[in-house]
PDB file of N, CA and C in Angstrom:
ATOM      1  N   UNK A   1      -5.359   9.986 -12.809  1.00 62.00           N
ATOM      2  CA  UNK A   1      -4.087  10.041 -12.095  1.00 62.00           C
ATOM      3  C   UNK A   1      -3.651  11.500 -11.987  1.00 62.00           C
ATOM      4  N   UNK A   2      -3.467  11.921 -10.768  1.00 75.00           N
ATOM      5  CA  UNK A   2      -3.000  13.276 -10.524  1.00 75.00           C
ATOM      6  C   UNK A   2      -1.499  13.250 -10.281  1.00 75.00           C
ATOM      7  N   UNK A   3      -0.786  14.096 -10.961  1.00 78.00           N
ATOM      8  CA  UNK A   3       0.661  14.159 -10.802  1.00 78.00           C
ATOM      9  C   UNK A   3       1.001  15.184  -9.725  1.00 78.00           C
ATOM     10  N   UNK A   4       0.670  14.829  -8.471  1.00 86.00           N
ATOM     11  CA  UNK A   4       0.934  15.703  -7.333  1.00 86.00           C
ATOM     12  C   UNK A   4       1.899  14.993  -6.385  1.00 86.00           C
ATOM     13  N   UNK A   5       2.888  15.695  -5.869  1.00 85.00           N
ATOM     14  CA  UNK A   5       3.902  15.048  -5.036  1.00 85.00           C
ATOM     15  C   UNK A   5       3.421  14.627  -3.647  1.00 85.00           C
ATOM     16  N   UNK A   6       2.256  15.086  -3.224  1.00 87.00           N
ATOM     17  CA  UNK A   6       1.774  14.747  -1.886  1.00 87.00           C
ATOM     18  C   UNK A   6       0.694  13.670  -1.895  1.00 87.00           C
ATOM     19  N   UNK A   7       0.581  12.932  -2.983  1.00 92.00           N
ATOM     20  CA  UNK A   7      -0.399  11.856  -3.083  1.00 92.00           C
ATOM     21  C   UNK A   7       0.330  10.523  -3.210  1.00 92.00           C
ATOM     22  N   UNK A   8      -0.133   9.541  -2.454  1.00 95.00           N
ATOM     23  CA  UNK A   8       0.374   8.172  -2.562  1.00 95.00           C
ATOM     24  C   UNK A   8      -0.801   7.316  -3.028  1.00 95.00           C
ATOM     25  N   UNK A   9      -0.677   6.709  -4.185  1.00 95.00           N
ATOM     26  CA  UNK A   9      -1.746   5.888  -4.751  1.00 95.00           C
ATOM     27  C   UNK A   9      -1.419   4.420  -4.489  1.00 95.00           C
ATOM     28  N   UNK A  10      -2.363   3.725  -3.853  1.00 96.00           N
ATOM     29  CA  UNK A  10      -2.155   2.352  -3.394  1.00 96.00           C
ATOM     30  C   UNK A  10      -3.154   1.432  -4.079  1.00 96.00           C
ATOM     31  N   UNK A  11      -2.688   0.250  -4.455  1.00 96.00           N
ATOM     32  CA  UNK A  11      -3.568  -0.782  -4.990  1.00 96.00           C
ATOM     33  C   UNK A  11      -3.384  -2.048  -4.174  1.00 96.00           C
ATOM     34  N   UNK A  12      -4.302  -2.970  -4.323  1.00 96.00           N
ATOM     35  CA  UNK A  12      -4.299  -4.189  -3.530  1.00 96.00           C
ATOM     36  C   UNK A  12      -3.540  -5.315  -4.217  1.00 96.00           C
ATOM     37  N   UNK A  13      -2.773  -6.028  -3.405  1.00 95.00           N
ATOM     38  CA  UNK A  13      -2.054  -7.217  -3.856  1.00 95.00           C
ATOM     39  C   UNK A  13      -2.374  -8.355  -2.898  1.00 95.00           C
ATOM     40  N   UNK A  14      -2.025  -9.559  -3.297  1.00 94.00           N
ATOM     41  CA  UNK A  14      -2.121 -10.654  -2.342  1.00 94.00           C
ATOM     42  C   UNK A  14      -0.854 -10.661  -1.486  1.00 94.00           C
ATOM     43  N   UNK A  15      -0.747 -11.570  -0.579  1.00 90.00           N
ATOM     44  CA  UNK A  15       0.386 -11.624   0.327  1.00 90.00           C
ATOM     45  C   UNK A  15       1.699 -12.007  -0.325  1.00 90.00           C
ATOM     46  N   UNK A  16       1.645 -12.402  -1.596  1.00 91.00           N
ATOM     47  CA  UNK A  16       2.857 -12.798  -2.318  1.00 91.00           C
ATOM     48  C   UNK A  16       3.345 -11.726  -3.277  1.00 91.00           C
ATOM     49  N   UNK A  17       2.594 -10.633  -3.403  1.00 91.00           N
ATOM     50  CA  UNK A  17       2.996  -9.554  -4.297  1.00 91.00           C
ATOM     51  C   UNK A  17       2.396  -9.631  -5.683  1.00 91.00           C
ATOM     52  N   UNK A  18       1.327 -10.404  -5.821  1.00 93.00           N
ATOM     53  CA  UNK A  18       0.615 -10.460  -7.102  1.00 93.00           C
ATOM     54  C   UNK A  18      -0.551  -9.484  -7.039  1.00 93.00           C
ATOM     55  N   UNK A  19      -0.735  -8.718  -8.106  1.00 93.00           N
ATOM     56  CA  UNK A  19      -1.835  -7.773  -8.183  1.00 93.00           C
ATOM     57  C   UNK A  19      -3.147  -8.501  -7.951  1.00 93.00           C
ATOM     58  N   UNK A  20      -3.985  -7.951  -7.086  1.00 94.00           N
ATOM     59  CA  UNK A  20      -5.272  -8.567  -6.794  1.00 94.00           C
ATOM     60  C   UNK A  20      -6.214  -8.402  -7.987  1.00 94.00           C
ATOM     61  N   UNK A  21      -7.058  -9.388  -8.164  1.00 92.00           N
ATOM     62  CA  UNK A  21      -8.027  -9.351  -9.259  1.00 92.00           C
ATOM     63  C   UNK A  21      -8.892  -8.107  -9.136  1.00 92.00           C
ATOM     64  N   UNK A  22      -9.031  -7.378 -10.222  1.00 91.00           N
ATOM     65  CA  UNK A  22      -9.870  -6.195 -10.257  1.00 91.00           C
ATOM     66  C   UNK A  22      -9.208  -4.934  -9.722  1.00 91.00           C
ATOM     67  N   UNK A  23      -7.947  -5.027  -9.307  1.00 92.00           N
ATOM     68  CA  UNK A  23      -7.256  -3.856  -8.764  1.00 92.00           C
ATOM     69  C   UNK A  23      -6.686  -2.991  -9.875  1.00 92.00           C
ATOM     70  N   UNK A  24      -6.615  -1.700  -9.621  1.00 92.00           N
ATOM     71  CA  UNK A  24      -6.029  -0.767 -10.577  1.00 92.00           C
ATOM     72  C   UNK A  24      -4.516  -0.938 -10.616  1.00 92.00           C
ATOM     73  N   UNK A  25      -3.933  -0.602 -11.739  1.00 92.00           N
ATOM     74  CA  UNK A  25      -2.496  -0.692 -11.893  1.00 92.00           C
ATOM     75  C   UNK A  25      -2.043   0.319 -12.931  1.00 92.00           C
ATOM     76  N   UNK A  26      -0.752   0.519 -12.998  1.00 90.00           N
ATOM     77  CA  UNK A  26      -0.176   1.414 -13.996  1.00 90.00           C
ATOM     78  C   UNK A  26       1.003   2.169 -13.419  1.00 90.00           C
ATOM     79  N   UNK A  27       2.136   2.058 -14.054  1.00 88.00           N
ATOM     80  CA  UNK A  27       3.372   2.671 -13.552  1.00 88.00           C
ATOM     81  C   UNK A  27       3.305   4.198 -13.539  1.00 88.00           C
ATOM     82  N   UNK A  28       2.362   4.784 -14.257  1.00 88.00           N
ATOM     83  CA  UNK A  28       2.218   6.244 -14.225  1.00 88.00           C
ATOM     84  C   UNK A  28       1.115   6.690 -13.275  1.00 88.00           C
ATOM     85  N   UNK A  29       0.260   5.767 -12.829  1.00 90.00           N
ATOM     86  CA  UNK A  29      -0.901   6.160 -12.038  1.00 90.00           C
ATOM     87  C   UNK A  29      -0.955   5.557 -10.640  1.00 90.00           C
ATOM     88  N   UNK A  30      -0.230   4.467 -10.393  1.00 93.00           N
ATOM     89  CA  UNK A  30      -0.293   3.774  -9.107  1.00 93.00           C
ATOM     90  C   UNK A  30       1.114   3.655  -8.546  1.00 93.00           C
ATOM     91  N   UNK A  31       1.279   4.035  -7.278  1.00 95.00           N
ATOM     92  CA  UNK A  31       2.603   4.014  -6.659  1.00 95.00           C
ATOM     93  C   UNK A  31       2.959   2.669  -6.039  1.00 95.00           C
ATOM     94  N   UNK A  32       2.065   2.139  -5.225  1.00 95.00           N
ATOM     95  CA  UNK A  32       2.388   0.976  -4.404  1.00 95.00           C
ATOM     96  C   UNK A  32       1.354  -0.130  -4.502  1.00 95.00           C
ATOM     97  N   UNK A  33       1.830  -1.360  -4.355  1.00 96.00           N
ATOM     98  CA  UNK A  33       0.965  -2.511  -4.110  1.00 96.00           C
ATOM     99  C   UNK A  33       1.174  -2.902  -2.649  1.00 96.00           C
ATOM    100  N   UNK A  34       0.069  -3.169  -1.954  1.00 96.00           N
ATOM    101  CA  UNK A  34       0.111  -3.548  -0.548  1.00 96.00           C
ATOM    102  C   UNK A  34      -0.868  -4.701  -0.355  1.00 96.00           C
ATOM    103  N   UNK A  35      -0.493  -5.712   0.439  1.00 96.00           N
ATOM    104  CA  UNK A  35      -1.443  -6.798   0.675  1.00 96.00           C
ATOM    105  C   UNK A  35      -2.770  -6.266   1.236  1.00 96.00           C
ATOM    106  N   UNK A  36      -3.827  -6.599   0.536  1.00 95.00           N
ATOM    107  CA  UNK A  36      -5.155  -6.173   0.944  1.00 95.00           C
ATOM    108  C   UNK A  36      -6.195  -7.234   0.631  1.00 95.00           C
ATOM    109  N   UNK A  37      -5.761  -8.478   0.527  1.00 96.00           N
ATOM    110  CA  UNK A  37      -6.675  -9.567   0.174  1.00 96.00           C
ATOM    111  C   UNK A  37      -6.852 -10.523   1.354  1.00 96.00           C
ATOM    112  N   UNK A  38      -8.095 -10.889   1.587  1.00 94.00           N
ATOM    113  CA  UNK A  38      -8.449 -11.840   2.644  1.00 94.00           C
ATOM    114  C   UNK A  38      -7.911 -11.427   4.011  1.00 94.00           C
ATOM    115  N   UNK A  39      -8.077 -10.150   4.329  1.00 93.00           N
ATOM    116  CA  UNK A  39      -7.629  -9.640   5.623  1.00 93.00           C
ATOM    117  C   UNK A  39      -8.702  -9.896   6.677  1.00 93.00           C
ATOM    118  N   UNK A  40      -8.293 -10.243   7.896  1.00 94.00           N
ATOM    119  CA  UNK A  40      -9.289 -10.429   8.948  1.00 94.00           C
ATOM    120  C   UNK A  40      -9.914  -9.093   9.327  1.00 94.00           C
ATOM    121  N   UNK A  41     -11.240  -9.067   9.406  1.00 93.00           N
ATOM    122  CA  UNK A  41     -11.964  -7.847   9.771  1.00 93.00           C
ATOM    123  C   UNK A  41     -13.072  -8.200  10.752  1.00 93.00           C
ATOM    124  N   UNK A  42     -13.579  -7.168  11.404  1.00 95.00           N
ATOM    125  CA  UNK A  42     -14.757  -7.294  12.243  1.00 95.00           C
ATOM    126  C   UNK A  42     -15.835  -6.423  11.613  1.00 95.00           C
ATOM    127  N   UNK A  43     -16.993  -7.002  11.317  1.00 91.00           N
ATOM    128  CA  UNK A  43     -18.026  -6.229  10.641  1.00 91.00           C
ATOM    129  C   UNK A  43     -18.818  -5.374  11.631  1.00 91.00           C
ATOM    130  N   UNK A  44     -19.794  -4.650  11.119  1.00 92.00           N
ATOM    131  CA  UNK A  44     -20.552  -3.695  11.933  1.00 92.00           C
ATOM    132  C   UNK A  44     -21.327  -4.368  13.066  1.00 92.00           C
ATOM    133  N   UNK A  45     -21.545  -5.675  12.969  1.00 95.00           N
ATOM    134  CA  UNK A  45     -22.240  -6.408  14.035  1.00 95.00           C
ATOM    135  C   UNK A  45     -21.272  -6.956  15.073  1.00 95.00           C
ATOM    136  N   UNK A  46     -19.961  -6.833  14.788  1.00 96.00           N
ATOM    137  CA  UNK A  46     -18.950  -7.400  15.679  1.00 96.00           C
ATOM    138  C   UNK A  46     -18.538  -8.800  15.295  1.00 96.00           C
ATOM    139  N   UNK A  47     -19.031  -9.284  14.160  1.00 97.00           N
ATOM    140  CA  UNK A  47     -18.697 -10.635  13.710  1.00 97.00           C
ATOM    141  C   UNK A  47     -17.379 -10.628  12.940  1.00 97.00           C
ATOM    142  N   UNK A  48     -16.599 -11.666  13.151  1.00 97.00           N
ATOM    143  CA  UNK A  48     -15.321 -11.809  12.444  1.00 97.00           C
ATOM    144  C   UNK A  48     -15.576 -12.271  11.016  1.00 97.00           C
ATOM    145  N   UNK A  49     -14.719 -11.818  10.118  1.00 95.00           N
ATOM    146  CA  UNK A  49     -14.806 -12.219   8.721  1.00 95.00           C
ATOM    147  C   UNK A  49     -13.519 -11.871   8.010  1.00 95.00           C
ATOM    148  N   UNK A  50     -13.565 -11.867   6.694  1.00 94.00           N
ATOM    149  CA  UNK A  50     -12.409 -11.439   5.915  1.00 94.00           C
ATOM    150  C   UNK A  50     -12.900 -10.523   4.803  1.00 94.00           C
ATOM    151  N   UNK A  51     -12.017  -9.650   4.364  1.00 94.00           N
ATOM    152  CA  UNK A  51     -12.372  -8.693   3.321  1.00 94.00           C
ATOM    153  C   UNK A  51     -11.158  -8.478   2.428  1.00 94.00           C
ATOM    154  N   UNK A  52     -11.422  -7.952   1.238  1.00 95.00           N
ATOM    155  CA  UNK A  52     -10.357  -7.760   0.260  1.00 95.00           C
ATOM    156  C   UNK A  52     -10.557  -6.477  -0.511  1.00 95.00           C
ATOM    157  N   UNK A  53      -9.457  -5.965  -1.064  1.00 94.00           N
ATOM    158  CA  UNK A  53      -9.516  -4.842  -1.981  1.00 94.00           C
ATOM    159  C   UNK A  53      -8.658  -3.673  -1.546  1.00 94.00           C
ATOM    160  N   UNK A  54      -8.575  -2.697  -2.426  1.00 94.00           N
ATOM    161  CA  UNK A  54      -7.782  -1.502  -2.147  1.00 94.00           C
ATOM    162  C   UNK A  54      -8.318  -0.746  -0.942  1.00 94.00           C
ATOM    163  N   UNK A  55      -9.616  -0.859  -0.682  1.00 93.00           N
ATOM    164  CA  UNK A  55     -10.190  -0.205   0.487  1.00 93.00           C
ATOM    165  C   UNK A  55      -9.607  -0.755   1.779  1.00 93.00           C
ATOM    166  N   UNK A  56      -8.990  -1.903   1.718  1.00 93.00           N
ATOM    167  CA  UNK A  56      -8.347  -2.494   2.888  1.00 93.00           C
ATOM    168  C   UNK A  56      -6.835  -2.347   2.824  1.00 93.00           C
ATOM    169  N   UNK A  57      -6.280  -2.153   1.645  1.00 96.00           N
ATOM    170  CA  UNK A  57      -4.836  -1.922   1.498  1.00 96.00           C
ATOM    171  C   UNK A  57      -4.473  -0.496   1.883  1.00 96.00           C
ATOM    172  N   UNK A  58      -5.281   0.468   1.484  1.00 96.00           N
ATOM    173  CA  UNK A  58      -4.982   1.882   1.735  1.00 96.00           C
ATOM    174  C   UNK A  58      -4.854   2.196   3.225  1.00 96.00           C
ATOM    175  N   UNK A  59      -5.768   1.741   4.099  1.00 95.00           N
ATOM    176  CA  UNK A  59      -5.612   2.053   5.525  1.00 95.00           C
ATOM    177  C   UNK A  59      -4.333   1.475   6.126  1.00 95.00           C
ATOM    178  N   UNK A  60      -3.822   0.403   5.537  1.00 95.00           N
ATOM    179  CA  UNK A  60      -2.568  -0.168   6.033  1.00 95.00           C
ATOM    180  C   UNK A  60      -1.418   0.803   5.775  1.00 95.00           C
ATOM    181  N   UNK A  61      -1.457   1.507   4.649  1.00 97.00           N
ATOM    182  CA  UNK A  61      -0.432   2.515   4.359  1.00 97.00           C
ATOM    183  C   UNK A  61      -0.650   3.744   5.236  1.00 97.00           C
ATOM    184  N   UNK A  62      -1.892   4.112   5.475  1.00 96.00           N
ATOM    185  CA  UNK A  62      -2.176   5.240   6.373  1.00 96.00           C
ATOM    186  C   UNK A  62      -1.663   4.942   7.779  1.00 96.00           C
ATOM    187  N   UNK A  63      -1.832   3.712   8.244  1.00 96.00           N
ATOM    188  CA  UNK A  63      -1.321   3.328   9.562  1.00 96.00           C
ATOM    189  C   UNK A  63       0.204   3.362   9.581  1.00 96.00           C
ATOM    190  N   UNK A  64       0.830   2.939   8.505  1.00 97.00           N
ATOM    191  CA  UNK A  64       2.285   3.024   8.395  1.00 97.00           C
ATOM    192  C   UNK A  64       2.725   4.483   8.472  1.00 97.00           C
ATOM    193  N   UNK A  65       2.040   5.353   7.752  1.00 96.00           N
ATOM    194  CA  UNK A  65       2.360   6.784   7.780  1.00 96.00           C
ATOM    195  C   UNK A  65       2.223   7.333   9.196  1.00 96.00           C
ATOM    196  N   UNK A  66       1.196   6.921   9.906  1.00 96.00           N
ATOM    197  CA  UNK A  66       0.998   7.396  11.280  1.00 96.00           C
ATOM    198  C   UNK A  66       2.132   6.933  12.188  1.00 96.00           C
ATOM    199  N   UNK A  67       2.580   5.703  12.022  1.00 96.00           N
ATOM    200  CA  UNK A  67       3.694   5.209  12.845  1.00 96.00           C
ATOM    201  C   UNK A  67       4.985   5.948  12.525  1.00 96.00           C
ATOM    202  N   UNK A  68       5.223   6.221  11.252  1.00 96.00           N
ATOM    203  CA  UNK A  68       6.421   6.971  10.855  1.00 96.00           C
ATOM    204  C   UNK A  68       6.360   8.375  11.448  1.00 96.00           C
ATOM    205  N   UNK A  69       5.201   9.030  11.335  1.00 96.00           N
ATOM    206  CA  UNK A  69       5.057  10.381  11.881  1.00 96.00           C
ATOM    207  C   UNK A  69       5.155  10.402  13.401  1.00 96.00           C
ATOM    208  N   UNK A  70       4.728   9.346  14.039  1.00 96.00           N
ATOM    209  CA  UNK A  70       4.876   9.270  15.492  1.00 96.00           C
ATOM    210  C   UNK A  70       6.357   9.253  15.876  1.00 96.00           C
ATOM    211  N   UNK A  71       7.157   8.545  15.081  1.00 95.00           N
ATOM    212  CA  UNK A  71       8.593   8.464  15.352  1.00 95.00           C
ATOM    213  C   UNK A  71       9.331   9.730  14.917  1.00 95.00           C
ATOM    214  N   UNK A  72       8.829  10.379  13.866  1.00 96.00           N
ATOM    215  CA  UNK A  72       9.468  11.588  13.318  1.00 96.00           C
ATOM    216  C   UNK A  72       8.399  12.650  13.058  1.00 96.00           C
ATOM    217  N   UNK A  73       7.893  13.288  14.089  1.00 96.00           N
ATOM    218  CA  UNK A  73       6.749  14.185  13.943  1.00 96.00           C
ATOM    219  C   UNK A  73       6.973  15.405  13.061  1.00 96.00           C
ATOM    220  N   UNK A  74       8.190  15.802  12.806  1.00 96.00           N
ATOM    221  CA  UNK A  74       8.440  17.002  12.013  1.00 96.00           C
ATOM    222  C   UNK A  74       8.570  16.760  10.523  1.00 96.00           C
ATOM    223  N   UNK A  75       8.298  15.555  10.049  1.00 96.00           N
ATOM    224  CA  UNK A  75       8.464  15.263   8.623  1.00 96.00           C
ATOM    225  C   UNK A  75       7.489  16.056   7.763  1.00 96.00           C
ATOM    226  N   UNK A  76       7.969  16.524   6.639  1.00 95.00           N
ATOM    227  CA  UNK A  76       7.082  17.139   5.649  1.00 95.00           C
ATOM    228  C   UNK A  76       6.330  16.029   4.921  1.00 95.00           C
ATOM    229  N   UNK A  77       5.306  16.402   4.188  1.00 94.00           N
ATOM    230  CA  UNK A  77       4.542  15.421   3.409  1.00 94.00           C
ATOM    231  C   UNK A  77       5.445  14.699   2.416  1.00 94.00           C
ATOM    232  N   UNK A  78       6.352  15.419   1.772  1.00 95.00           N
ATOM    233  CA  UNK A  78       7.252  14.788   0.795  1.00 95.00           C
ATOM    234  C   UNK A  78       8.236  13.844   1.467  1.00 95.00           C
ATOM    235  N   UNK A  79       8.750  14.222   2.629  1.00 96.00           N
ATOM    236  CA  UNK A  79       9.675  13.344   3.353  1.00 96.00           C
ATOM    237  C   UNK A  79       8.950  12.094   3.837  1.00 96.00           C
ATOM    238  N   UNK A  80       7.714  12.256   4.283  1.00 96.00           N
ATOM    239  CA  UNK A  80       6.917  11.102   4.702  1.00 96.00           C
ATOM    240  C   UNK A  80       6.694  10.166   3.523  1.00 96.00           C
ATOM    241  N   UNK A  81       6.322  10.724   2.398  1.00 96.00           N
ATOM    242  CA  UNK A  81       6.126   9.901   1.200  1.00 96.00           C
ATOM    243  C   UNK A  81       7.408   9.149   0.863  1.00 96.00           C
ATOM    244  N   UNK A  82       8.548   9.827   0.942  1.00 96.00           N
ATOM    245  CA  UNK A  82       9.824   9.180   0.634  1.00 96.00           C
ATOM    246  C   UNK A  82      10.133   8.051   1.608  1.00 96.00           C
ATOM    247  N   UNK A  83       9.794   8.230   2.900  1.00 97.00           N
ATOM    248  CA  UNK A  83      10.018   7.164   3.890  1.00 97.00           C
ATOM    249  C   UNK A  83       9.152   5.944   3.568  1.00 97.00           C
ATOM    250  N   UNK A  84       7.909   6.205   3.163  1.00 97.00           N
ATOM    251  CA  UNK A  84       7.021   5.102   2.796  1.00 97.00           C
ATOM    252  C   UNK A  84       7.556   4.406   1.553  1.00 97.00           C
ATOM    253  N   UNK A  85       7.905   5.174   0.538  1.00 97.00           N
ATOM    254  CA  UNK A  85       8.406   4.585  -0.707  1.00 97.00           C
ATOM    255  C   UNK A  85       9.693   3.800  -0.484  1.00 97.00           C
ATOM    256  N   UNK A  86      10.514   4.218   0.468  1.00 97.00           N
ATOM    257  CA  UNK A  86      11.782   3.527   0.733  1.00 97.00           C
ATOM    258  C   UNK A  86      11.559   2.100   1.242  1.00 97.00           C
ATOM    259  N   UNK A  87      10.379   1.807   1.758  1.00 97.00           N
ATOM    260  CA  UNK A  87      10.059   0.461   2.241  1.00 97.00           C
ATOM    261  C   UNK A  87       9.650  -0.485   1.121  1.00 97.00           C
ATOM    262  N   UNK A  88       9.391   0.058  -0.057  1.00 96.00           N
ATOM    263  CA  UNK A  88       8.906  -0.758  -1.178  1.00 96.00           C
ATOM    264  C   UNK A  88      10.053  -1.496  -1.852  1.00 96.00           C
ATOM    265  N   UNK A  89       9.737  -2.686  -2.304  1.00 94.00           N
ATOM    266  CA  UNK A  89      10.671  -3.505  -3.073  1.00 94.00           C
ATOM    267  C   UNK A  89       9.958  -3.981  -4.327  1.00 94.00           C
ATOM    268  N   UNK A  90      10.698  -4.460  -5.318  1.00 90.00           N
ATOM    269  CA  UNK A  90      10.022  -5.038  -6.480  1.00 90.00           C
ATOM    270  C   UNK A  90       9.255  -6.291  -6.062  1.00 90.00           C
ATOM    271  N   UNK A  91       8.099  -6.467  -6.622  1.00 87.00           N
ATOM    272  CA  UNK A  91       7.332  -7.669  -6.341  1.00 87.00           C
ATOM    273  C   UNK A  91       7.962  -8.850  -7.071  1.00 87.00           C
ATOM    274  N   UNK A  92       8.088  -9.990  -6.394  1.00 85.00           N
ATOM    275  CA  UNK A  92       8.646 -11.158  -7.074  1.00 85.00           C
ATOM    276  C   UNK A  92       7.707 -11.753  -8.120  1.00 85.00           C
ATOM    277  N   UNK A  93       6.439 -11.347  -8.100  1.00 82.00           N
ATOM    278  CA  UNK A  93       5.457 -11.954  -8.999  1.00 82.00           C
ATOM    279  C   UNK A  93       4.788 -10.976  -9.952  1.00 82.00           C
ATOM    280  N   UNK A  94       5.163  -9.719  -9.917  1.00 71.00           N
ATOM    281  CA  UNK A  94       4.469  -8.721 -10.735  1.00 71.00           C
ATOM    282  C   UNK A  94       5.416  -8.130 -11.778  1.00 71.00           C
ATOM    283  N   UNK A  95       4.850  -7.711 -12.894  1.00 71.00           N
ATOM    284  CA  UNK A  95       5.623  -7.028 -13.924  1.00 71.00           C
ATOM    285  C   UNK A  95       6.093  -5.679 -13.403  1.00 71.00           C
ATOM    286  N   UNK A  96       7.217  -5.227 -13.917  1.00 71.00           N
ATOM    287  CA  UNK A  96       7.778  -3.948 -13.483  1.00 71.00           C
ATOM    288  C   UNK A  96       6.876  -2.765 -13.786  1.00 71.00           C
ATOM    289  N   UNK A  97       5.997  -2.890 -14.765  1.00 83.00           N
ATOM    290  CA  UNK A  97       5.177  -1.740 -15.147  1.00 83.00           C
ATOM    291  C   UNK A  97       3.816  -1.691 -14.458  1.00 83.00           C
ATOM    292  N   UNK A  98       3.599  -2.520 -13.439  1.00 90.00           N
ATOM    293  CA  UNK A  98       2.305  -2.501 -12.745  1.00 90.00           C
ATOM    294  C   UNK A  98       2.160  -1.295 -11.834  1.00 90.00           C
ATOM    295  N   UNK A  99       3.214  -0.951 -11.113  1.00 93.00           N
ATOM    296  CA  UNK A  99       3.188   0.199 -10.212  1.00 93.00           C
ATOM    297  C   UNK A  99       4.500   0.963 -10.328  1.00 93.00           C
ATOM    298  N   UNK A 100       4.476   2.223  -9.947  1.00 92.00           N
ATOM    299  CA  UNK A 100       5.646   3.082 -10.105  1.00 92.00           C
ATOM    300  C   UNK A 100       6.753   2.761  -9.112  1.00 92.00           C
ATOM    301  N   UNK A 101       6.412   2.452  -7.866  1.00 94.00           N
ATOM    302  CA  UNK A 101       7.436   2.327  -6.829  1.00 94.00           C
ATOM    303  C   UNK A 101       7.705   0.880  -6.448  1.00 94.00           C
ATOM    304  N   UNK A 102       6.686   0.119  -6.105  1.00 94.00           N
ATOM    305  CA  UNK A 102       6.909  -1.272  -5.741  1.00 94.00           C
ATOM    306  C   UNK A 102       5.861  -1.804  -4.792  1.00 94.00           C
ATOM    307  N   UNK A 103       6.254  -2.863  -4.093  1.00 95.00           N
ATOM    308  CA  UNK A 103       5.379  -3.635  -3.230  1.00 95.00           C
ATOM    309  C   UNK A 103       5.883  -3.513  -1.805  1.00 95.00           C
ATOM    310  N   UNK A 104       4.984  -3.241  -0.875  1.00 96.00           N
ATOM    311  CA  UNK A 104       5.332  -3.285   0.557  1.00 96.00           C
ATOM    312  C   UNK A 104       4.706  -4.539   1.112  1.00 96.00           C
ATOM    313  N   UNK A 105       5.537  -5.530   1.339  1.00 94.00           N
ATOM    314  CA  UNK A 105       5.043  -6.851   1.752  1.00 94.00           C
ATOM    315  C   UNK A 105       4.374  -6.829   3.123  1.00 94.00           C
ATOM    316  N   UNK A 106       4.922  -6.049   4.064  1.00 93.00           N
ATOM    317  CA  UNK A 106       4.363  -6.004   5.403  1.00 93.00           C
ATOM    318  C   UNK A 106       4.348  -4.581   5.931  1.00 93.00           C
ATOM    319  N   UNK A 107       3.294  -3.842   5.649  1.00 92.00           N
ATOM    320  CA  UNK A 107       3.231  -2.461   6.120  1.00 92.00           C
ATOM    321  C   UNK A 107       3.086  -2.342   7.633  1.00 92.00           C
ATOM    322  N   UNK A 108       2.872  -3.460   8.329  1.00 89.00           N
ATOM    323  CA  UNK A 108       2.757  -3.417   9.783  1.00 89.00           C
ATOM    324  C   UNK A 108       4.102  -3.549  10.473  1.00 89.00           C
ATOM    325  N   UNK A 109       5.154  -3.860   9.724  1.00 88.00           N
ATOM    326  CA  UNK A 109       6.486  -4.004  10.330  1.00 88.00           C
ATOM    327  C   UNK A 109       6.939  -2.642  10.862  1.00 88.00           C
ATOM    328  N   UNK A 110       7.757  -2.689  11.883  1.00 78.00           N
ATOM    329  CA  UNK A 110       8.235  -1.449  12.510  1.00 78.00           C
ATOM    330  C   UNK A 110       8.932  -0.559  11.477  1.00 78.00           C
ATOM    331  N   UNK A 111       8.612   0.742  11.499  1.00 69.00           N
ATOM    332  CA  UNK A 111       9.261   1.647  10.538  1.00 69.00           C
ATOM    333  C   UNK A 111      10.729   1.864  10.835  1.00 69.00           C
TER     334      UNK A 111
END
């Protein structure tokens, strides 16, 4: 865990805010939980399927950051991080010490 203000650490949760099996956690090391389980994907052959894990939760936060920056292009990295963190709420199903900031139930919602 790096204590740098320009890093957002994301872990995978299910759609209800429960930490996904095998996902990293820790109130000092992980900032956000984001749904990243059983997401619809298209594989390299073009076939539809589903995938899970932090590797699928993280791009959802990156897309949220891109939408926020599109609306407010002059934001600093710290202001962008604060806008993302402001969308987080406590998870109804997770302990308070799982992540530092909270759960973003729908990172695709309009910023």
